[in-house]
Tab-separated table of C-alpha atoms in Angstrom:
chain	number	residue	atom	x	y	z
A	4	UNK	CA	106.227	68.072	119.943
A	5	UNK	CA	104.698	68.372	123.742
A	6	UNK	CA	104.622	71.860	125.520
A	7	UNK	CA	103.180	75.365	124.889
A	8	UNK	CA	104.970	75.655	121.673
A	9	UNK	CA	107.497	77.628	120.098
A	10	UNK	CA	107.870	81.729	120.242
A	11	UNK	CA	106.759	82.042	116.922
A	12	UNK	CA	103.383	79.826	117.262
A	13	UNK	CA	102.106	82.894	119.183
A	14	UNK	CA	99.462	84.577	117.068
A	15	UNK	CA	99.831	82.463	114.558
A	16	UNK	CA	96.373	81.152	114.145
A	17	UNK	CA	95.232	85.080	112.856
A	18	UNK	CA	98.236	85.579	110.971
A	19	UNK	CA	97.351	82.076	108.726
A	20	UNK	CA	93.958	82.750	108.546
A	21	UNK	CA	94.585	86.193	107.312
A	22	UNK	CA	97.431	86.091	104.889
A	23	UNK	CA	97.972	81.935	104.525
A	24	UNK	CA	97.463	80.880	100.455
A	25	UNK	CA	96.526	84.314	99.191
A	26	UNK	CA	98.456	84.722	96.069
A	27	UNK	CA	98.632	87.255	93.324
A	28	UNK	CA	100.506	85.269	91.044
A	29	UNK	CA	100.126	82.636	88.776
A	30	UNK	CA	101.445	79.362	90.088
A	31	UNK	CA	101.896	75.511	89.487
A	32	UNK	CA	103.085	72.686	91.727
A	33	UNK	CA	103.772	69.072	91.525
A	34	UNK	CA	104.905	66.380	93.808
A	35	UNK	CA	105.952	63.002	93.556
A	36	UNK	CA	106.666	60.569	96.358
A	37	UNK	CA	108.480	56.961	96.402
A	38	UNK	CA	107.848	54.119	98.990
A	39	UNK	CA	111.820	54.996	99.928
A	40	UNK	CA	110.994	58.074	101.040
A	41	UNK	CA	112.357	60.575	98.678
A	42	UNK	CA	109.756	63.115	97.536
A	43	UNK	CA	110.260	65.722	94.524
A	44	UNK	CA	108.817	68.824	94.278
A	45	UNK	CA	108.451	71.431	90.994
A	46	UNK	CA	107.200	74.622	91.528
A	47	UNK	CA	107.038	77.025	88.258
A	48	UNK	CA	105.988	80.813	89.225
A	49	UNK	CA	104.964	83.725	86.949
A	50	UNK	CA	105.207	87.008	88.508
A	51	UNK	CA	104.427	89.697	86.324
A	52	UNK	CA	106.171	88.724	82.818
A	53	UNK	CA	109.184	86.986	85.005
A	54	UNK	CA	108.999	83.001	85.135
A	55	UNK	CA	110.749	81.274	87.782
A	56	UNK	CA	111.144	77.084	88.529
A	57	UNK	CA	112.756	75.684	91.419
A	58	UNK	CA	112.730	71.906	92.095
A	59	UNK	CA	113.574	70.628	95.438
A	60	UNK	CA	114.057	66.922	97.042
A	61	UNK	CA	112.948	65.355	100.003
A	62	UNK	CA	114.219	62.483	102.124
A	63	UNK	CA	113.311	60.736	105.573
A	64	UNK	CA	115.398	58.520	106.614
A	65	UNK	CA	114.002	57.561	110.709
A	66	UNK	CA	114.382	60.277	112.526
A	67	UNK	CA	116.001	62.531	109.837
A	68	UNK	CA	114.698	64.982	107.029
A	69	UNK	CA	117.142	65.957	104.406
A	70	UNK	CA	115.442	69.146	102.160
A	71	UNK	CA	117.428	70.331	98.695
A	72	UNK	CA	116.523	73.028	96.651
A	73	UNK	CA	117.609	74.674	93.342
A	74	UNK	CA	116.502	77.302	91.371
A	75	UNK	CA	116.860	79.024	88.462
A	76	UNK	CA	118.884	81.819	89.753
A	77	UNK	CA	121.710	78.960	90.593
A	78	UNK	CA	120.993	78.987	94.303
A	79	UNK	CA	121.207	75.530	96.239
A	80	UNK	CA	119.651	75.371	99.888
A	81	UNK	CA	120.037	72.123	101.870
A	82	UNK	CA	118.107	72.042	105.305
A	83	UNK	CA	118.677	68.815	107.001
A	84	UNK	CA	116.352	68.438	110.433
A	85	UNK	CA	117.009	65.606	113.026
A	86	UNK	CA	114.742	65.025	116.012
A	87	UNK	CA	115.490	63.847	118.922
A	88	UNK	CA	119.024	63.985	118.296
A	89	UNK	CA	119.205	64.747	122.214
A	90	UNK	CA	115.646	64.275	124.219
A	91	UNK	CA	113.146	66.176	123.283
A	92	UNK	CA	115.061	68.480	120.877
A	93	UNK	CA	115.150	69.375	116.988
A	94	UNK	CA	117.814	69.977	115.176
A	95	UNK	CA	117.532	72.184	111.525
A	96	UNK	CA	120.498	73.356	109.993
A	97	UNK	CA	120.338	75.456	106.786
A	98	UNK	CA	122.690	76.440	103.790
A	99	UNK	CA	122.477	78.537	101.003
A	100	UNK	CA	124.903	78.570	97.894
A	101	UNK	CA	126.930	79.617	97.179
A	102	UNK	CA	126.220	81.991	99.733
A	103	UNK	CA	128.480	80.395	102.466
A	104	UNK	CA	127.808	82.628	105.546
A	105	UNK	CA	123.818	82.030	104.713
A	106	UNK	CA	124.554	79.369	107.585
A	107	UNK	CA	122.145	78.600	110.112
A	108	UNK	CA	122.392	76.096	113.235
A	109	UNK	CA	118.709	76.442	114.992
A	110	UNK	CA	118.456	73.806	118.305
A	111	UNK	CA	115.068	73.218	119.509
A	112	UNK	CA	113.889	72.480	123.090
A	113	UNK	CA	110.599	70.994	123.994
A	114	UNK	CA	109.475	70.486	127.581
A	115	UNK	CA	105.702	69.393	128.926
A	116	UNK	CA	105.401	73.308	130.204
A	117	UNK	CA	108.451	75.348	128.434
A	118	UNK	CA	110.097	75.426	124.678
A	119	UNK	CA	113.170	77.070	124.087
A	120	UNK	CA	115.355	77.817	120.519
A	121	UNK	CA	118.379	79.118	119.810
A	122	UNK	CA	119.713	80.344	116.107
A	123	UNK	CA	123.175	80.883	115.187
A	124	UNK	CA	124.941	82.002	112.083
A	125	UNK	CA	128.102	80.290	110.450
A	126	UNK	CA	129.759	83.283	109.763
A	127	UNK	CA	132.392	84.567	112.084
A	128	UNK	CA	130.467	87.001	113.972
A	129	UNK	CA	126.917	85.900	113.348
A	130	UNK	CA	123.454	86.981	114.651
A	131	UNK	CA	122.420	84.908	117.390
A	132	UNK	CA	118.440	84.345	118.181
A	133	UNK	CA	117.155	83.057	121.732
A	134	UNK	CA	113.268	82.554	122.313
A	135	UNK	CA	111.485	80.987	124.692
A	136	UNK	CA	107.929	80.350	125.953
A	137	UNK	CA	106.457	79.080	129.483
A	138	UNK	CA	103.142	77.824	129.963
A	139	UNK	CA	100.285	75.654	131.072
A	140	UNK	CA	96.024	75.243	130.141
A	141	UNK	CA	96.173	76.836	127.119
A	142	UNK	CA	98.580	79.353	128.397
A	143	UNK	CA	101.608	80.653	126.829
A	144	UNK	CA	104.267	83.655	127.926
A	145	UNK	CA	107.485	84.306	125.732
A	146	UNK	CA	109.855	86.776	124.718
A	147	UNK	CA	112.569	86.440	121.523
A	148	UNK	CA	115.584	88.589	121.588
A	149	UNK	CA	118.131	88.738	118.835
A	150	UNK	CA	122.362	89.793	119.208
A	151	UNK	CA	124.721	90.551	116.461
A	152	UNK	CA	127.854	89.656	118.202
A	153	UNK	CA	129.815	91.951	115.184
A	154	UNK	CA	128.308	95.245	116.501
A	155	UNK	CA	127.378	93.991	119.967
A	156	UNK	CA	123.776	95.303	120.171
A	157	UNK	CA	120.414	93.720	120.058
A	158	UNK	CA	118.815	93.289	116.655
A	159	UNK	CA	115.525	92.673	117.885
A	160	UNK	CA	113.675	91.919	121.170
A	161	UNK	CA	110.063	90.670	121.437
A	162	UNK	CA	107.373	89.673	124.336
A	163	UNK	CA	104.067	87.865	123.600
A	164	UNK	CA	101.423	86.401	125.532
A	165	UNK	CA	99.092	83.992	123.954
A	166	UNK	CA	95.969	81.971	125.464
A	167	UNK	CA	94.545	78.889	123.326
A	168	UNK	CA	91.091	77.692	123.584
A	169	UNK	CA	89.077	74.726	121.853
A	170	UNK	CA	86.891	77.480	120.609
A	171	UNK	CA	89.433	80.412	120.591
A	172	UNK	CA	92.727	81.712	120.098
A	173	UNK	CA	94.324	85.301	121.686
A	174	UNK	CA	97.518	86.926	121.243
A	175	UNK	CA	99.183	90.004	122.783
A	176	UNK	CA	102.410	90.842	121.002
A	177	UNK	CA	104.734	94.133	121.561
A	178	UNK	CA	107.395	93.667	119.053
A	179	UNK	CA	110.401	96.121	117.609
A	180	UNK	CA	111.559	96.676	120.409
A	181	UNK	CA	108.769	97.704	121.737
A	182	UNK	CA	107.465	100.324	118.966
A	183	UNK	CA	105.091	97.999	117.670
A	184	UNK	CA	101.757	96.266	119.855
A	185	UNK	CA	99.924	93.702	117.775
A	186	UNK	CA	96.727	92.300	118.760
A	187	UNK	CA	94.635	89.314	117.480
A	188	UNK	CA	91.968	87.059	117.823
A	189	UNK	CA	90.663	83.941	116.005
A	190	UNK	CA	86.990	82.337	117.620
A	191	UNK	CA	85.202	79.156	116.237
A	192	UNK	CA	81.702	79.972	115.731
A	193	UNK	CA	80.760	76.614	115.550
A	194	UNK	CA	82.064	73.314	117.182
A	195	UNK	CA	83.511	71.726	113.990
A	196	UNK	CA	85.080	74.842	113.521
A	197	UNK	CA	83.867	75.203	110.309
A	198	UNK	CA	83.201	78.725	110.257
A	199	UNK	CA	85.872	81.045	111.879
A	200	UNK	CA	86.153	84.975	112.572
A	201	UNK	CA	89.521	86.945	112.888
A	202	UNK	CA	90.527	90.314	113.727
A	203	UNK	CA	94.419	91.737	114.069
A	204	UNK	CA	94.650	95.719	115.383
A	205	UNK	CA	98.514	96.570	115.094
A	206	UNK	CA	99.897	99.966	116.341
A	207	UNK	CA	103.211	101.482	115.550
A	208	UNK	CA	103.980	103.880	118.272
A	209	UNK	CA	106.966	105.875	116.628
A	210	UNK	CA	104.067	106.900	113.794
A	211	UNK	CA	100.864	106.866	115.956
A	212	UNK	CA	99.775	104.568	113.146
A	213	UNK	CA	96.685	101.853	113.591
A	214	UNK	CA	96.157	99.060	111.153
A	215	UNK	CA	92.873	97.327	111.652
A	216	UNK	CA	92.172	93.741	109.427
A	217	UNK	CA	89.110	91.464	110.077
A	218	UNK	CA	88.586	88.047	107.976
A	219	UNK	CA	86.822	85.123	108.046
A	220	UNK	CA	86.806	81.187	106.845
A	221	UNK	CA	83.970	79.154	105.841
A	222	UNK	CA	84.131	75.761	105.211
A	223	UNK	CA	81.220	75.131	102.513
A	224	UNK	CA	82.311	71.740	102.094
A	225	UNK	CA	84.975	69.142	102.724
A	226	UNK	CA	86.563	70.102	99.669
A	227	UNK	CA	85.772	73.476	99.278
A	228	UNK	CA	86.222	76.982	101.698
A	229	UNK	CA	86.742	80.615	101.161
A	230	UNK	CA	88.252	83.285	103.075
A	231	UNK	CA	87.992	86.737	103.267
A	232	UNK	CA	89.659	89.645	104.734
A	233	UNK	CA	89.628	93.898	104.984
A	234	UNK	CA	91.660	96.169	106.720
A	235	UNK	CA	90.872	99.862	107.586
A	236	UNK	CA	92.509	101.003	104.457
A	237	UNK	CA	90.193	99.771	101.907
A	238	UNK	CA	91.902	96.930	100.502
A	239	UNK	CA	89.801	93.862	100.476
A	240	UNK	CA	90.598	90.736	99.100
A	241	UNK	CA	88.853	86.852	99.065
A	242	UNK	CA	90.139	83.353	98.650
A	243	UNK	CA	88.412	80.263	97.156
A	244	UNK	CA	90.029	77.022	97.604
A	245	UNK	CA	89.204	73.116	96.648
A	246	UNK	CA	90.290	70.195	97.200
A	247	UNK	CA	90.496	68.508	93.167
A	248	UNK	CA	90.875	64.869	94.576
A	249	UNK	CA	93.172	64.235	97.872
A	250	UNK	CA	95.694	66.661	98.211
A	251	UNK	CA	95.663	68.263	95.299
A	252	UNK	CA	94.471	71.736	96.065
A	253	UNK	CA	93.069	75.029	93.208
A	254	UNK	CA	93.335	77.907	94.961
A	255	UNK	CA	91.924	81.354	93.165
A	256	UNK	CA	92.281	84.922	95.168
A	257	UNK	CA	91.593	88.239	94.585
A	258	UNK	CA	92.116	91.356	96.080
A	259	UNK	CA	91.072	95.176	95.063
A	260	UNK	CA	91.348	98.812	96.751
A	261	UNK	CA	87.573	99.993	97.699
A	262	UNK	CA	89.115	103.549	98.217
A	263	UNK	CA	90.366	103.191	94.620
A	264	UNK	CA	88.408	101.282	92.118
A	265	UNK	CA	89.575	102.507	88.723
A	266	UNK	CA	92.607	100.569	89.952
A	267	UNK	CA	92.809	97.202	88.335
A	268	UNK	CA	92.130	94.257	90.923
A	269	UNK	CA	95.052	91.771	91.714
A	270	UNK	CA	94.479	87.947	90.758
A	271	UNK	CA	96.063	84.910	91.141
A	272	UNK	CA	95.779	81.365	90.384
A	273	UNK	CA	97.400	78.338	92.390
A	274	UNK	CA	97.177	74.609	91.490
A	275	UNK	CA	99.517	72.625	93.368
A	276	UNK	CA	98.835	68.596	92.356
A	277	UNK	CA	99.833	65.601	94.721
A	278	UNK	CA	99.570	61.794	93.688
């Protein structure tokens, strides 16, 4: 889709780099695919001494994605997404049974300089989420605001500013209502890009509270790359990933207190296998 992006593309980059595929648990997935365009997906999860499978479809039909999921727990979520239903717009709606008022109706709007979205709920009074972003060059100004039409006050309201660079990315973000500024950076140190540093400084004003994480990503290989990341309260944790044959992806992580280390260290174990 053209334009600056959505709302929630702001920061992004640092928030994937720093938290994307690190995983404490132990977990398998496999996909299949068929020339008609239905995929199938089973993921089995072991949390702890709890096991959990859910096994969801995918179809693509032109223009039109239709995404079912069940689970264990009985639950059955049906997304179906449609682009370009009107120009230059996407359409998701979501369900959730047998929750009925799970309901979501989300309209996308993408422009060569602006994106807008709008969220509503099914239920009778429902939350309803507006965002938008303006920008140009690399650019990008938004602000997110969220009503619940049942009590008739805001739920959330949000302002960002993000600049993107072939060799950098930069966010400014004051969020909860404006309790909470969030900062972040990503920069290339190379031209491939296959070394990368991060930083994210958050500060909750209500609690005069500072959270400081830096990370990194090295590519070693085209297969393989590791990430790393520590905040300013000890806990440190690294990320090895490799590619087994195309698309098929191990990925091992660990993480540990180094304020605390008679505590055990957190592990976890991903294989998720593609044909």
């Amino acid at each position: 889709m053209k334009g600056p992006g959505l709302f929630s593309d702001i920061g992004k980059k640092a928030k994937d780099l720093l938290s994307k595929d690190y995983t404490y648990d132990q977990k398998l997935t496999i996909s299949t695919a068929s020339a008609s365009g239905l995929g199938l997906t089973s993921t089995a999860v072991k949390k702890g001494g709890l096991y959990s499978l859910d096994v969801s479809s995918v179809y693509k039909y032109k223009n039109t994605t239709v995404d079912v999921k069940v689970d264990t727990e009985s639950n059955i979520s049906t997304t179906l997404t449609v682009l370009d239903a009107l120009p230059c717009t996407k359409l998701v709606t979501s369900v959730k049974l047998p929750d009925y008022n799970s309901g979501k109706v989300e309209l996308q709007y993408f422009h060569e300089n602006a994106t807008f979205a709008t969220v509503v709920g099914t239920k009778p009074s429902p939350v309803i989420d507006l965002s938008g972003t303006v920008g140009a060059q690399g650019v990008a100004f938004g602000a997110e605001a969220g009503y619940d039409t049942a009590t008739g006050k805001f739920t959330k309201y949000t302002a960002a500013i993000g600049v993107t660079k072939p060799d950098y990315h930069a966010a400014f973000i004051l969020a909860d209502k404006g309790d909470t500024i969030k900062v972040s950076g990503v920069y290339h140190l190379d031209e491939k890009q296959k070394a990368s540093a991060v930083a994210e400084l958050t500060r909750r004003l209500s609690t005069n509270q500072n959270t400081l994480t830096v990370g990194g990503l090295y590519t070693v290989d085209s297969q393989t790359a590791v990430k790393a990341r520590l905040n300013n309260n000890g806990t440190l944790a690294a990320l090895l990933q490799h590619e087994l044959k195309p698309k098929s992806l191990l990925t091992i992580s660990g993480e540990f207190d180094t304020k605390a280390l008679d505590r055990p260290p957190k592990f976890g174990l991903a294989l998720a296998l593609k044909p």
